XYZ file of N, CA and C in Angstrom:
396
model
N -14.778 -7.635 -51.564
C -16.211 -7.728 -51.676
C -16.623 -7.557 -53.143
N -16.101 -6.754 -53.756
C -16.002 -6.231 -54.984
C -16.012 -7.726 -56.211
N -14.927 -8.381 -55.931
C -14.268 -9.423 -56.865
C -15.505 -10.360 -56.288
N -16.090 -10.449 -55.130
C -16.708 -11.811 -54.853
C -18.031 -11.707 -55.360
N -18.821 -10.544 -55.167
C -19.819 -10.215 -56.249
C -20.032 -9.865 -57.887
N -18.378 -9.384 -58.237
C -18.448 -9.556 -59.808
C -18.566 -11.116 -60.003
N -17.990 -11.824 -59.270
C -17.464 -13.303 -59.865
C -18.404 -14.167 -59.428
N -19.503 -13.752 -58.463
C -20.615 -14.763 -58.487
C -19.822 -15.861 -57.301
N -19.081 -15.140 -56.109
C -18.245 -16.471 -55.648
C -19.771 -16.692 -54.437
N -20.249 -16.247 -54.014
C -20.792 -16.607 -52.884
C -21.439 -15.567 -51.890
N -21.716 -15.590 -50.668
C -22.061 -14.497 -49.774
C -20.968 -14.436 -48.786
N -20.858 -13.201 -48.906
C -19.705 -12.229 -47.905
C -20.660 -11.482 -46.542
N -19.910 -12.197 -45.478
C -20.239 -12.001 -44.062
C -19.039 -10.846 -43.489
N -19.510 -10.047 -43.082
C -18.298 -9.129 -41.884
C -18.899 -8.873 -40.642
N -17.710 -8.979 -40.000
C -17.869 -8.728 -38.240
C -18.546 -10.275 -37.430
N -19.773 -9.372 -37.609
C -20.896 -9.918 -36.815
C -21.435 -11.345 -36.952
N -21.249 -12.083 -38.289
C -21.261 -13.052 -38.836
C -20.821 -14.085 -37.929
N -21.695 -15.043 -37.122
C -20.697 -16.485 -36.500
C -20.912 -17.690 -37.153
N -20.488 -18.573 -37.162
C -20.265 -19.939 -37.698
C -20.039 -20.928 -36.649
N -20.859 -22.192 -36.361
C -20.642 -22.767 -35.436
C -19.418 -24.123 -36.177
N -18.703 -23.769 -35.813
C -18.052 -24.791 -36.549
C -17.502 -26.054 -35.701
N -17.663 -26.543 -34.426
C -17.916 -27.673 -33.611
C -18.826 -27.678 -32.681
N -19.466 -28.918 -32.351
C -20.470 -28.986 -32.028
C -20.104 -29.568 -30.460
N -20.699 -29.810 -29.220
C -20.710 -30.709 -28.033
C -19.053 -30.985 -27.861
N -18.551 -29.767 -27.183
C -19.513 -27.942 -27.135
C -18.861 -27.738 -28.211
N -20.170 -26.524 -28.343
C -19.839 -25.714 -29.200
C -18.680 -24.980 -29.082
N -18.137 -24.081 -30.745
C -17.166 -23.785 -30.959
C -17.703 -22.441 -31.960
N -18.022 -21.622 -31.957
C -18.493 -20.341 -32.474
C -17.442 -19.527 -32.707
N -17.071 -19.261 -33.886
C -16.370 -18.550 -34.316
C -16.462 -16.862 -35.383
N -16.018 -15.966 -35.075
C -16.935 -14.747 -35.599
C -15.736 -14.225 -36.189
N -15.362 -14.096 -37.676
C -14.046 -13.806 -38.210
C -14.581 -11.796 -39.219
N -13.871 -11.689 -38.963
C -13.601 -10.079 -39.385
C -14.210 -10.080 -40.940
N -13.957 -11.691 -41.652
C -14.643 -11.137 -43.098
C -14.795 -12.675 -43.812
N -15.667 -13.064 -44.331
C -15.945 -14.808 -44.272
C -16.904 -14.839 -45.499
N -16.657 -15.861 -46.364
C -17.215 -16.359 -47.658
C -17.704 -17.078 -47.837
N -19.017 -17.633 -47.748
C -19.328 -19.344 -47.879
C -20.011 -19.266 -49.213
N -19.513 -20.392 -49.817
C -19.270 -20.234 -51.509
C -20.800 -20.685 -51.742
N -20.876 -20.012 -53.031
C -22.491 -20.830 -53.690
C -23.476 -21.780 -53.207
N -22.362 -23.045 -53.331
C -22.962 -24.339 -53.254
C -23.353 -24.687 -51.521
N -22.916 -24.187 -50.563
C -22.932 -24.195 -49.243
C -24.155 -23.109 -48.765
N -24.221 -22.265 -49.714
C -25.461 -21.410 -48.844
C -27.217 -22.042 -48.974
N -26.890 -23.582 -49.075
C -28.275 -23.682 -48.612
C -28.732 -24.291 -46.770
N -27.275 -24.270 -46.506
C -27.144 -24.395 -45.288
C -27.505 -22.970 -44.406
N -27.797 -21.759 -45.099
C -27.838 -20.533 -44.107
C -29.500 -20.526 -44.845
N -30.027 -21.045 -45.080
C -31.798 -20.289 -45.366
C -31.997 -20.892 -43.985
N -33.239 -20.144 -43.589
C -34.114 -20.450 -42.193
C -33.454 -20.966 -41.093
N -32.480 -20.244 -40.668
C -31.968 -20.462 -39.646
C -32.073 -19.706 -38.066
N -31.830 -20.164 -36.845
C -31.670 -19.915 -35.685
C -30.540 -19.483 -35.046
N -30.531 -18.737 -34.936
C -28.747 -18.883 -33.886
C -27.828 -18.979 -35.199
N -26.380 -19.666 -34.914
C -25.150 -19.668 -35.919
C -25.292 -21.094 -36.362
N -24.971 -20.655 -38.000
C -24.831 -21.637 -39.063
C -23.845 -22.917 -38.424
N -24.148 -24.113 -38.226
C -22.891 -24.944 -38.150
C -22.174 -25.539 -40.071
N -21.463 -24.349 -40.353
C -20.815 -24.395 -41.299
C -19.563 -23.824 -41.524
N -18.852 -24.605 -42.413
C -17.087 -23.352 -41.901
C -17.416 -22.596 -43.756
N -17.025 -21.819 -43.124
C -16.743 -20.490 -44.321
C -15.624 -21.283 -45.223
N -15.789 -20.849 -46.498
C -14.778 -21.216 -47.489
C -13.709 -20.312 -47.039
N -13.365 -19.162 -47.038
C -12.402 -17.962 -46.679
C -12.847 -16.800 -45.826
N -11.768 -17.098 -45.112
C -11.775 -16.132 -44.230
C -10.826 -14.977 -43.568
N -11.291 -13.918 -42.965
C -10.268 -12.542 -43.489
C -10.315 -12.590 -41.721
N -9.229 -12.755 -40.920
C -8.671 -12.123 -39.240
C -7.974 -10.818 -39.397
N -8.200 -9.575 -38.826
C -7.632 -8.868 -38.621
C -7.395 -8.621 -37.600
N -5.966 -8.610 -36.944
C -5.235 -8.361 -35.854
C -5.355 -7.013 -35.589
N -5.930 -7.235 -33.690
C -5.865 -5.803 -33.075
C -4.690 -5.810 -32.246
N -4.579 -4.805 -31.388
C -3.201 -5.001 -30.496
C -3.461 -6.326 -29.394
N -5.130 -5.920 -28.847
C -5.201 -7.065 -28.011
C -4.586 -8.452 -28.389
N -4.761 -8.456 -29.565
C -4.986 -10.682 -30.035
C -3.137 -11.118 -29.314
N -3.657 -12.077 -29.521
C -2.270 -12.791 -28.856
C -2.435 -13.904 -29.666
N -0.991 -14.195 -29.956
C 0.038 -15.392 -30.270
C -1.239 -16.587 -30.656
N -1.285 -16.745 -29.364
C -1.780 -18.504 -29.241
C -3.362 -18.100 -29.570
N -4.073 -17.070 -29.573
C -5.664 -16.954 -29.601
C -5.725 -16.723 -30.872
N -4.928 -16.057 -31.781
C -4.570 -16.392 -33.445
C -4.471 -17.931 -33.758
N -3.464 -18.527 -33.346
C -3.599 -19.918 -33.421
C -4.351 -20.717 -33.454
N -5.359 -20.579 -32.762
C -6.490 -21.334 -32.091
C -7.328 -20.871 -33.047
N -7.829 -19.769 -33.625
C -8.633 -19.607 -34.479
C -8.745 -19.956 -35.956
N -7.087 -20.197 -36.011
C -6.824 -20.559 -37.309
C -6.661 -22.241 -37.757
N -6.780 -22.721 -36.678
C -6.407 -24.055 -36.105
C -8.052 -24.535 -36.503
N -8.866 -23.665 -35.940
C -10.094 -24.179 -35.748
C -10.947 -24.142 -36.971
N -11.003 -23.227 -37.582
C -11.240 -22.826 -39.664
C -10.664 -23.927 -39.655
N -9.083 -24.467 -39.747
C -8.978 -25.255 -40.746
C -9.389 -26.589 -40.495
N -9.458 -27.249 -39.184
C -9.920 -28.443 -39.024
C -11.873 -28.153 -39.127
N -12.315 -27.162 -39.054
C -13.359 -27.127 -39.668
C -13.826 -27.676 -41.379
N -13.035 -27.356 -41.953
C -13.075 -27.025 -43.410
C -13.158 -25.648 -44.046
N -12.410 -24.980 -43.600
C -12.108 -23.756 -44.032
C -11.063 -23.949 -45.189
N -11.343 -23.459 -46.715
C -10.362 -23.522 -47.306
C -8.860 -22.795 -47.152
N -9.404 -21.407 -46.842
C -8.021 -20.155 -46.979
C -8.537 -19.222 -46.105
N -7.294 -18.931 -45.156
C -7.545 -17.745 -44.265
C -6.379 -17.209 -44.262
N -6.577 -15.837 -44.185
C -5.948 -14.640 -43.968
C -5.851 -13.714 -43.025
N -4.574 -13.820 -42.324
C -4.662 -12.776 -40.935
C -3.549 -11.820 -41.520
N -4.263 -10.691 -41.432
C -3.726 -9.622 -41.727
C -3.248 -8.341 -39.930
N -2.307 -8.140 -40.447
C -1.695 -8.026 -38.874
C -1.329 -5.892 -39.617
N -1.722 -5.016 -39.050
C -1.883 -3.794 -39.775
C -0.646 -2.903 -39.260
N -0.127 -3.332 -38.167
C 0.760 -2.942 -37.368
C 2.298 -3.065 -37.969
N 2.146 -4.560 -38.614
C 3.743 -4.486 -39.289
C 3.867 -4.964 -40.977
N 1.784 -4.826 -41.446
C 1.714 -4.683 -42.807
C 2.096 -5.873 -43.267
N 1.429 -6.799 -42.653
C 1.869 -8.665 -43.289
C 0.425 -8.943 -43.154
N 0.452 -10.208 -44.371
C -0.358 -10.824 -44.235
C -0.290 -12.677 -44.517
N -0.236 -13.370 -43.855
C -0.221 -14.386 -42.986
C -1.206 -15.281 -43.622
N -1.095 -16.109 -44.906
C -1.804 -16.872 -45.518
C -2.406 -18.761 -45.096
N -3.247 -19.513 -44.550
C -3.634 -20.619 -44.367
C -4.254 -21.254 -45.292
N -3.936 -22.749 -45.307
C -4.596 -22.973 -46.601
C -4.675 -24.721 -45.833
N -5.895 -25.619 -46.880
C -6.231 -26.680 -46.158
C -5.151 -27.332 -46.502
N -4.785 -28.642 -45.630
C -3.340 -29.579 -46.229
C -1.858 -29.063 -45.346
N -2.104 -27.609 -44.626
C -0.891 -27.035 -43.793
C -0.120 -25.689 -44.567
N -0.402 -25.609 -45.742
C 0.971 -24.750 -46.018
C -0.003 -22.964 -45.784
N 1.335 -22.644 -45.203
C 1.181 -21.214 -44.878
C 1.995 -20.133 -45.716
N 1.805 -18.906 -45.614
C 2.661 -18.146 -46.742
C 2.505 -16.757 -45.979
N 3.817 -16.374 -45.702
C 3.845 -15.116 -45.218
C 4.459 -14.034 -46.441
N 3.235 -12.437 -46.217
C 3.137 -11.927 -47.058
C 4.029 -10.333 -46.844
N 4.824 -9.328 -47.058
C 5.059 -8.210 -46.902
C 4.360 -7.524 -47.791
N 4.554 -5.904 -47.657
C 4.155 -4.970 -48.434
C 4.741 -4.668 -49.613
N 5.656 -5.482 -50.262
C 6.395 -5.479 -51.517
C 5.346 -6.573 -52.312
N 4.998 -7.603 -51.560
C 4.441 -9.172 -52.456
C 3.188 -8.494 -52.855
N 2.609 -10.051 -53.601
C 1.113 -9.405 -54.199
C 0.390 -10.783 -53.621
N -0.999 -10.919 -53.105
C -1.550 -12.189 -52.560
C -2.397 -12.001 -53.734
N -2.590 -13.588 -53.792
C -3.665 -14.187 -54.872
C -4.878 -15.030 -54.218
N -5.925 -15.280 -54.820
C -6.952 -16.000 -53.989
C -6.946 -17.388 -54.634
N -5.575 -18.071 -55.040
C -5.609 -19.059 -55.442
C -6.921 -19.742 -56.005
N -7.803 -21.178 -55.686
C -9.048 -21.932 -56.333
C -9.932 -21.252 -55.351
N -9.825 -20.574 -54.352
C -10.783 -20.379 -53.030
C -11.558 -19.037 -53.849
N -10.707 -17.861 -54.373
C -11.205 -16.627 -55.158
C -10.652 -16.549 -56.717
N -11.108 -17.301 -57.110
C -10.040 -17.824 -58.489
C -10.009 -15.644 -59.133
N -9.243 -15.434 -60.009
C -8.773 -14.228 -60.681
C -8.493 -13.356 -59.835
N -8.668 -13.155 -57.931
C -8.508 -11.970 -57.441
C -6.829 -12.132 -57.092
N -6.506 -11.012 -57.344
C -4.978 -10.879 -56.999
C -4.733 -9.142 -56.777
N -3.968 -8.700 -55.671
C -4.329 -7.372 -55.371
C -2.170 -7.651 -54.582
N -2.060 -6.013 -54.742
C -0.324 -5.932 -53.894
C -0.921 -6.074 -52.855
N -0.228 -6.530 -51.521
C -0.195 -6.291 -49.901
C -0.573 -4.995 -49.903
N 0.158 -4.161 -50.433
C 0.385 -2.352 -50.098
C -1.050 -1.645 -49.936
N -1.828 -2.409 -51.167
C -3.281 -1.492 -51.203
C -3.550 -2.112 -50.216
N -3.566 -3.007 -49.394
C -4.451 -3.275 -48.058
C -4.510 -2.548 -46.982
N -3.184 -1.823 -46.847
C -2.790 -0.343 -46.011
C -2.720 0.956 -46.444
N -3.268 0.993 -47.497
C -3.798 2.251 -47.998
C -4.188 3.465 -47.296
């Protein structure tokens, strides 16, 4: 939150935040921590109900409930949205689980360091502080 307000990236949504990101039917999606950059927030003035817009980045954090395939599906759905970069962070075995548009994925341990590549350009932090 810190890096996205020094750097002017955009507005930072948590929790509660949904995004309709398909339409007939809808497809509402509510991600743990979500960025929609500068140029996209003139799509959230005066609105009703959920934005039909996909977040530039987005943060999943795994509870015990989530399962396999309902991770999938969410991450499936950001990216054929237009979600640039998502991150499921799983707290249980301290990984974090990188998506990016185009397919490539990048799995992270508590030794690596994640970067926010063009999506958070300069933020780069170890895995480790995320389990602090």
């Amino acid at each position: 939150m810190q890096h996205i307000r020094a750097s002017n990236l955009g507005r930072a949504f948590i929790a509660d935040a949904g995004f309709r990101l398909t339409s007939n039917p809808d497809t509402v999606r509510a991600p743990d921590f979500a960025v929609v950059e500068q140029d996209q927030q003139g799509s959230l003035e005066n609105l009703k109900g959920f934005p039909a817009i996909a977040p530039n980045f987005v943060v999943e954090v795994l509870s015990p409930s989530n399962t396999g395939v309902e991770i999938n599906a969410k991450v499936a759905d950001y990216l054929a949205a237009g979600t640039d970069l998502i991150w499921v962070v799983d707290p249980e075995i301290r990984t974090v689980t990188t998506y990016h548009q185009g397919g490539r994925a990048q799995f992270l341990g508590v030794d690596d360091e994640i970067d926010g590549g063009d999506v958070l350009p300069g933020f780069r932090c170890p895995i480790a502080e995320f389990f602090r």
